[in-house]
Coordinates of C-alpha atoms in Angstrom, one line a residue:
X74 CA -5.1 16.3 -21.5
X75 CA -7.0 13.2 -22.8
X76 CA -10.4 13.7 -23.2
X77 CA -12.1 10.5 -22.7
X78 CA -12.1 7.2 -20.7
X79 CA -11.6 5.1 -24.0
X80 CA -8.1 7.7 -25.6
X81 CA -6.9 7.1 -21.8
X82 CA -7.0 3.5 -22.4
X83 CA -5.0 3.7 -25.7
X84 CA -2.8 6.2 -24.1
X85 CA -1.8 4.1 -21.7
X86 CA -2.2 0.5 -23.3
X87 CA 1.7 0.4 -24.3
X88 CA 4.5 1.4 -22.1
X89 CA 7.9 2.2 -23.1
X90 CA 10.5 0.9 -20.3
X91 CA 13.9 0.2 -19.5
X92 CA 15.3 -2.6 -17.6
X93 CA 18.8 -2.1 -17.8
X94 CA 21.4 -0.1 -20.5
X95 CA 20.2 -0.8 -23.7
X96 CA 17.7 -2.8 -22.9
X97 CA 14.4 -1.5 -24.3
X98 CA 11.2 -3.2 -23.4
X99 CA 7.3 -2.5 -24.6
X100 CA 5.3 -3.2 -21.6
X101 CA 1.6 -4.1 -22.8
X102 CA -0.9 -3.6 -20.1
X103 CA -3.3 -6.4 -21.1
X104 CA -5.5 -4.7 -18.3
X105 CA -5.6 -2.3 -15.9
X106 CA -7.4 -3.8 -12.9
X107 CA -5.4 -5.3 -10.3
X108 CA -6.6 -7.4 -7.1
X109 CA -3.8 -5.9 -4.6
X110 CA -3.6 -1.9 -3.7
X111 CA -0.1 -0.9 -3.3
X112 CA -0.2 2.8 -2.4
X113 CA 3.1 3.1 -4.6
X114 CA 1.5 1.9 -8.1
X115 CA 1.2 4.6 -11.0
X116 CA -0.8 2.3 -13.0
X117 CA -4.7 3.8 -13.7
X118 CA -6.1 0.2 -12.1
X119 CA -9.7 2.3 -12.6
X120 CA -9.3 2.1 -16.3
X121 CA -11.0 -0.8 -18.3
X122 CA -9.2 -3.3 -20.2
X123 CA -8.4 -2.4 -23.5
X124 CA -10.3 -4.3 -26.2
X125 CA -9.0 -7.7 -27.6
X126 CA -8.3 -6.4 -30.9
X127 CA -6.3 -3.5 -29.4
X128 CA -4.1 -5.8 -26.7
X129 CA -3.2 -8.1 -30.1
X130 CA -2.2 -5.4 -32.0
X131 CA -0.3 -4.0 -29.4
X132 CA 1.8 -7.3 -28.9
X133 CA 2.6 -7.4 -32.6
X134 CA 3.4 -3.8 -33.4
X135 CA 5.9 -3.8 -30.5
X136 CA 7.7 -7.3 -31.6
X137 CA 7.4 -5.9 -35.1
X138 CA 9.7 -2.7 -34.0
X139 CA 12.4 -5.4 -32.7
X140 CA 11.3 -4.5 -28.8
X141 CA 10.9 -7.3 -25.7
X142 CA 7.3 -8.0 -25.2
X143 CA 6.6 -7.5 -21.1
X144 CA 2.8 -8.6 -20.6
X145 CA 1.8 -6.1 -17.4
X146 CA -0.8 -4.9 -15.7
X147 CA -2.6 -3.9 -12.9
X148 CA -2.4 -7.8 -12.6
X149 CA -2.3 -9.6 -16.0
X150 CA -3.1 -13.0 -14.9
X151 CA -6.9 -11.6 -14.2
X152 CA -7.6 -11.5 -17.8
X153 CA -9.2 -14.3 -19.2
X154 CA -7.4 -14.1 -22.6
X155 CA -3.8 -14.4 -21.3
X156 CA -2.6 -17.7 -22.5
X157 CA -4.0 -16.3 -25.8
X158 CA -1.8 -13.6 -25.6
X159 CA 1.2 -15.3 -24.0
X160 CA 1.0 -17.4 -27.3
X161 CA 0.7 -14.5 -29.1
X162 CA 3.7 -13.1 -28.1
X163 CA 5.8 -16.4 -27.8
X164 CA 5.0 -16.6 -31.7
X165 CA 5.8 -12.9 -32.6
X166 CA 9.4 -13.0 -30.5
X167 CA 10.7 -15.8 -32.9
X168 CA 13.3 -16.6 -30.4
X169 CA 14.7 -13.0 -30.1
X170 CA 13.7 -12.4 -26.1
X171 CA 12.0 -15.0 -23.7
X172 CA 8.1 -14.0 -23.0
X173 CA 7.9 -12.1 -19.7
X174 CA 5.0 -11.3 -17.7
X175 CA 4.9 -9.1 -14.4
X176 CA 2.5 -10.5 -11.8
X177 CA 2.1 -10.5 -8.6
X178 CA 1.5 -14.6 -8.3
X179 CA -2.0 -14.2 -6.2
X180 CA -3.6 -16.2 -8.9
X181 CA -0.7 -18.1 -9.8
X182 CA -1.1 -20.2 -6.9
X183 CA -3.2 -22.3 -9.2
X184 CA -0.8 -24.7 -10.9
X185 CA -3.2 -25.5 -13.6
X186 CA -3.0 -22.1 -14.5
X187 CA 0.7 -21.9 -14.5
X188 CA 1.0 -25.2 -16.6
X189 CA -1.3 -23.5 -19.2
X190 CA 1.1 -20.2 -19.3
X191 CA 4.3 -22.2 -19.8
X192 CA 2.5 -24.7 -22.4
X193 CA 1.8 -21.0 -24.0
X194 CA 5.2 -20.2 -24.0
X195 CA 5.9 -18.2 -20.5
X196 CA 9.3 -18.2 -20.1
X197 CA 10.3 -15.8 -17.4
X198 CA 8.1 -13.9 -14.3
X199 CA 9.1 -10.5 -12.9
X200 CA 7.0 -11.0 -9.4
X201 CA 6.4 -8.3 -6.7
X202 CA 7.3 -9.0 -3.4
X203 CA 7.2 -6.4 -1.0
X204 CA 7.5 -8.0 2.4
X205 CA 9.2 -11.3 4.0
X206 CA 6.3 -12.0 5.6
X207 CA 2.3 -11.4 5.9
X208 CA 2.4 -9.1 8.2
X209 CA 4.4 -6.4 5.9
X210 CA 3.0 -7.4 2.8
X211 CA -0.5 -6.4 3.4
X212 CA 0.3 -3.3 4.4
X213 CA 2.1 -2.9 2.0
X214 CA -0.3 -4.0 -0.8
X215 CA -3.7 -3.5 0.6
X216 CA -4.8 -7.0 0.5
X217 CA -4.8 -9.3 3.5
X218 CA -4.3 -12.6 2.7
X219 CA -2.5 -12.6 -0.5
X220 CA 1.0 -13.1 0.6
X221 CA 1.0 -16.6 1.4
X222 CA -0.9 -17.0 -2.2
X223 CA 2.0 -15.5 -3.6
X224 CA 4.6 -17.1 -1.9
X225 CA 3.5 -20.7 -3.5
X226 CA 2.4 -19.2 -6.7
X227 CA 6.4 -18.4 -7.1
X228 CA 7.0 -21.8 -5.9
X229 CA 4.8 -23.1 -8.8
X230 CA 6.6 -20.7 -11.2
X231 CA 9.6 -21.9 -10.1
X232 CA 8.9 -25.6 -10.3
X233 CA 7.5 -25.0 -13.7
X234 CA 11.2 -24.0 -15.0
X235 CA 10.0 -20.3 -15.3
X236 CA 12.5 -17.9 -14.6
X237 CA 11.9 -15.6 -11.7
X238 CA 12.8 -12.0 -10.7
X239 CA 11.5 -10.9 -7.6
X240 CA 10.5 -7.4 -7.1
X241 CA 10.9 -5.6 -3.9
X242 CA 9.6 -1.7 -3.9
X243 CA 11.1 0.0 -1.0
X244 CA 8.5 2.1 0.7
X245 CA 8.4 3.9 4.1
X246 CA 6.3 0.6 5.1
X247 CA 8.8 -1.9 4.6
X248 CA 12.3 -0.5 4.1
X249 CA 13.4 -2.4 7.1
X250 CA 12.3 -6.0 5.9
X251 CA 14.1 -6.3 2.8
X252 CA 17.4 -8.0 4.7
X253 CA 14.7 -10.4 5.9
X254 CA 13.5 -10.7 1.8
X255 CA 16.7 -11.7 1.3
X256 CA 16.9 -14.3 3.6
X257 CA 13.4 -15.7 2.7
X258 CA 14.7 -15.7 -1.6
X259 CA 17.8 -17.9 -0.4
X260 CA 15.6 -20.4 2.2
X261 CA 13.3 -20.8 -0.1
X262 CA 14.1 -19.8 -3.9
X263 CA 17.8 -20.2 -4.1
X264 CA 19.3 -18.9 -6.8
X265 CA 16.5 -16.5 -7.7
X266 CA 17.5 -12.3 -8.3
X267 CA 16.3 -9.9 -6.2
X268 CA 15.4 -7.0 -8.7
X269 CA 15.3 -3.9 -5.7
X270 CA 13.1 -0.7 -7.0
X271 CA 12.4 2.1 -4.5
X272 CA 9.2 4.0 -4.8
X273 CA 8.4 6.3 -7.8
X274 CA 6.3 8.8 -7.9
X275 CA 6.0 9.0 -11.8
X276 CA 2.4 10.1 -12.2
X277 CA -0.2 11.7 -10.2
X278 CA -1.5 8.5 -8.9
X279 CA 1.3 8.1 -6.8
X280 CA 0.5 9.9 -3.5
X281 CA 3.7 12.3 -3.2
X282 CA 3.9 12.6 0.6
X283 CA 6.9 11.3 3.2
X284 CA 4.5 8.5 5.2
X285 CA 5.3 6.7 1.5
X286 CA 8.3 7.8 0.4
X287 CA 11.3 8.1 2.6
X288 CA 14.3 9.3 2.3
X289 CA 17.4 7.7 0.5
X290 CA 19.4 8.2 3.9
X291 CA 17.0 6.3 6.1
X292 CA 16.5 3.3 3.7
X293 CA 20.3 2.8 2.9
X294 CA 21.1 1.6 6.3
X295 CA 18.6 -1.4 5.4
X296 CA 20.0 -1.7 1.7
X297 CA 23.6 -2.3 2.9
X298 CA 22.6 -5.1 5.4
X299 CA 20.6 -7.0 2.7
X300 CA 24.0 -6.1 0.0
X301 CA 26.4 -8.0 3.3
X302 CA 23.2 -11.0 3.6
X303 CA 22.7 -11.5 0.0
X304 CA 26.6 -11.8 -0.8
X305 CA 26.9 -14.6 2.4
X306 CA 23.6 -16.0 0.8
X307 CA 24.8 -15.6 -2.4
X308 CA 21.4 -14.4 -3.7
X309 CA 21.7 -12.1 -6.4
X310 CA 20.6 -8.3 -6.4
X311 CA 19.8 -6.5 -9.4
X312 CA 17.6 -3.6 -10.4
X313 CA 20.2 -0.2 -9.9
X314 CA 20.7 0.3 -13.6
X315 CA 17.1 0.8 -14.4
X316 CA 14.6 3.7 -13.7
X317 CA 12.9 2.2 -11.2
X318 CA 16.7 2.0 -9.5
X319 CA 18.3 4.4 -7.6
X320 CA 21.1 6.9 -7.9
X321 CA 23.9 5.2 -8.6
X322 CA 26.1 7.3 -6.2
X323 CA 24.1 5.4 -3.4
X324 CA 25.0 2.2 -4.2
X325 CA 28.6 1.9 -3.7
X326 CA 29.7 -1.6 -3.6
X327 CA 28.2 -1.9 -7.2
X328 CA 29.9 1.0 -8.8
X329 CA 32.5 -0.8 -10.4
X330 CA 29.4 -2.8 -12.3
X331 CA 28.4 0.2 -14.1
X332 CA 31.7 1.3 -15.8
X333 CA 31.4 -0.7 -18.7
X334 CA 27.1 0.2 -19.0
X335 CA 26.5 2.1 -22.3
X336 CA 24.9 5.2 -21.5
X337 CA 21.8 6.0 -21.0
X338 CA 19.2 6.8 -24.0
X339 CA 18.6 10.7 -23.6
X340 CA 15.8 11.4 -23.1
X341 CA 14.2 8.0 -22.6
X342 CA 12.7 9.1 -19.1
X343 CA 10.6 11.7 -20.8
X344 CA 11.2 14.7 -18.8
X345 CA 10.7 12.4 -15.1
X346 CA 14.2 12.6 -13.7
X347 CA 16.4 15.4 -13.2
X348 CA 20.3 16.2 -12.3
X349 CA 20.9 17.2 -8.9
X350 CA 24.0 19.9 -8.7
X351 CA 26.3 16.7 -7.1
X352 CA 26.0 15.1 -11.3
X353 CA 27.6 18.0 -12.3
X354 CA 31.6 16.0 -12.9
X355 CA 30.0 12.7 -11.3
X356 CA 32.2 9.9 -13.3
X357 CA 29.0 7.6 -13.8
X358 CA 26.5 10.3 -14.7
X359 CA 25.7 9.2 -18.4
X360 CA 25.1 5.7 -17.0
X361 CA 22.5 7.3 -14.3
X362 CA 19.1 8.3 -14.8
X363 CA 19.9 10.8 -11.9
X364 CA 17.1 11.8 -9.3
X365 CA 13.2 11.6 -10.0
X366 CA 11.7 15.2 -9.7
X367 CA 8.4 14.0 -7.5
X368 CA 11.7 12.8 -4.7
X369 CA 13.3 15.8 -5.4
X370 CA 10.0 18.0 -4.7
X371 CA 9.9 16.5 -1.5
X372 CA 13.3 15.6 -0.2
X373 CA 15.3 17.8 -1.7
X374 CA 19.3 16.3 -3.4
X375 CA 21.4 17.0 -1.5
X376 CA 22.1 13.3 -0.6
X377 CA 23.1 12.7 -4.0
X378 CA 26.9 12.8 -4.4
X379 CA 29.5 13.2 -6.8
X380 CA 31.2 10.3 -7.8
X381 CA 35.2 10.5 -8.8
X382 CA 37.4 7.9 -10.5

C-alpha cells in the first residue's frame, strides 16, 4: 500500500509495457491529468504531475537501460514542458528508437503546437480513437466535442510526416463502430495502422462491470467485419500481440503471424493475466499473454480455445 499522494506519484511515474514480442517500452507519464474521461482508463488522472526534475530523470534512466522512451499520460500534450521533454528524449535515444508520444490529439489540433513537437524531435503518435464519429466518441470518452478536435489534430500529425498508430479500445459502447473506424482510417488517413486493444481492467480504476466490458463472443462478430473491410481497404490492423490484445485463439486469420513471435517474457504481466484450462496444449500459448483475471472474474474462459497445429 503506498502511503502518500507524492510515493503514488513516483510509483506510478514510469511504466513498464510491451507493444509487441520483444519489444520492451518505458512509458513515462509526464502527467497524470487528462482532458477526456474514458471509463476504460487505468491511469490515476487525480494524481498531480510529477515534478520536472523527477519526469527528466525518468526519461534518461529509461534510455540509459537501452528501453524505448513512450511519453504518456493522462494526456501529455497538457503539460507545458513537453517539447522540453520530447527533446529530451530525442537526445537520449541516439538514434536507437524514434520518440513516441500517446495522445489523444484534442490539443494537437493546434498546428503550431505540432510544428514545435516535430522541430523537438517527435517522430511517431500512438493516438486514441474510439469512435468513427462524434456521436460514439463522446460517449465513449466523456467529452463532447473533442472528436472533431481530434480528427484534424491526426490530420496535422499526419501532414507533419509523424508517424501514426491509431488506437481503438473496444468497449461495450462502441464495439459495433470499429468496421466503420476502419473505413474512416482508409477515407481519410490511408495507409495509417489500426492498433485494436479491447478493454483492460488492470487496476481498480477500471470499473469491472459488463455495461463496460463485453464479452469476447459479442465483439468478434464486429472484429471479423473490420478484419474483411480493412483487407479490401487495405488498412493495416495491428495490436493482438501485445497486452492490451486479445487471446490469440480469437483472432484466427492472424494466427499464422504469430508462429515465428519469440515468446513472451515470463512474467512481464506481473501477476494480471492468467491461463484459462483451453492453454493447456494450445500451440501458440508461449506467444499469448493468455486471459486477463478482472475478464475472467466476470465472464468466465470458456470462450478461449485451444489452438492445434
Amino acid at each position: 500500500m503506498v502511503g502518500s499522494i507524492e510515493a503514488q506519484v513516483e510509483k506510478e511515474l514510469v511504466q513498464r509495457s510491451f507493444s509487441g514480442r520483444g519489444a520492451e517500452e518505458r512509458l513515462v507519464r509526464v502527467n497524470f491529468a487528462c482532458n477526456q474521461a474514458c471509463d476504460f482508463c487505468f491511469v490515476s488522472t487525480h494524481l498531480p504531475t510529477a515534478p520536472l526534475d523527477d519526469v527528466r530523470r525518468a526519461i534518461v534512466e529509461a534510455s540509459a537501460d537501452g528501453k524505448r522512451v513512450v511519453l504518456s499520460g493522462g494526456e501529455p500534450v497538457l503539460n507545458p514542458k513537453l517539447v522540453e521533454y520530447v527533446r529530451l528524449a530525442k537526445e537520449h535515444a541516439a538514434g536507437r528508437w524514434p520518440v513516441e508520444l500517446q495522445t489523444n490529439a484534442v490539443l494537437l489540433d493546434d498546428r503550431a503546437k505540432v510544428d514545435a513537437l516535430v522541430q523537438a524531435g517527435l517522430e511517431s503518435a500512438f493516438v486514441s480513437l474510439h469512435g468513427s464519429r462524434a456521436e460514439i466518441s463522446d460517449v465513449v470518452t466523456g467529452a463532447p466535442g473533442t472528436f472533431a478536435r481530434t480528427v484534424v489534430g491526426v490530420d496535422n500529425l499526419v501532414r507533419a510526416g509523424v508517424a501514426v498508430i491509431l488506437n481503438f479500445v473496444i468497449c461495450t459502447a462502441n464495439k459495433d463502430d470499429l468496421p466503420s473506424v476502419v473505413e474512416l482510417i482508409a477515407a481519410r488517413w490511408p495507409g495509417v495502422p489500426l492498433n485494436i486493444s479491447f478493454v483492460a481492467p488492470s487496476t481498480d480504476v477500471v470499473p469491472r462491470e459488463r455495461w463496460l466490458i463485453p464479452r469476447y463472443a459479442d465483439a468478434m462478430p464486429h472484429l471479423e467485419e473490420a478484419f474483411v473491410r480493412a483487407r479490401a481497404l487495405s488498412v493495416p490492423l495491428t495490436g493482438f500481440e501485445s497486452m492490451c490484445g486479445l487471446p490469440l485463439c480469437l483472432v484466427p486469420e492472424r494466427l499464422a503471424d504469430f508462429l515465428d513471435k519469440e515468446p513472451i517474457l515470463e512474467g512481464g504481466d506481473e501477476g494480471e493475466f492468467m491461463r484459462a484450462p483451453a492453454c493447456e496444449g494450445c500451440a501458440i500459448a508461449s506467444r499469448c499473454w493468455g486471459v486477463r483475471r478482472g475478464y475472467a472474474e466476470i465472464h468466465g474462459t470458456d470462450e478461449l480455445r485451444t489452438v492445434k497445429m
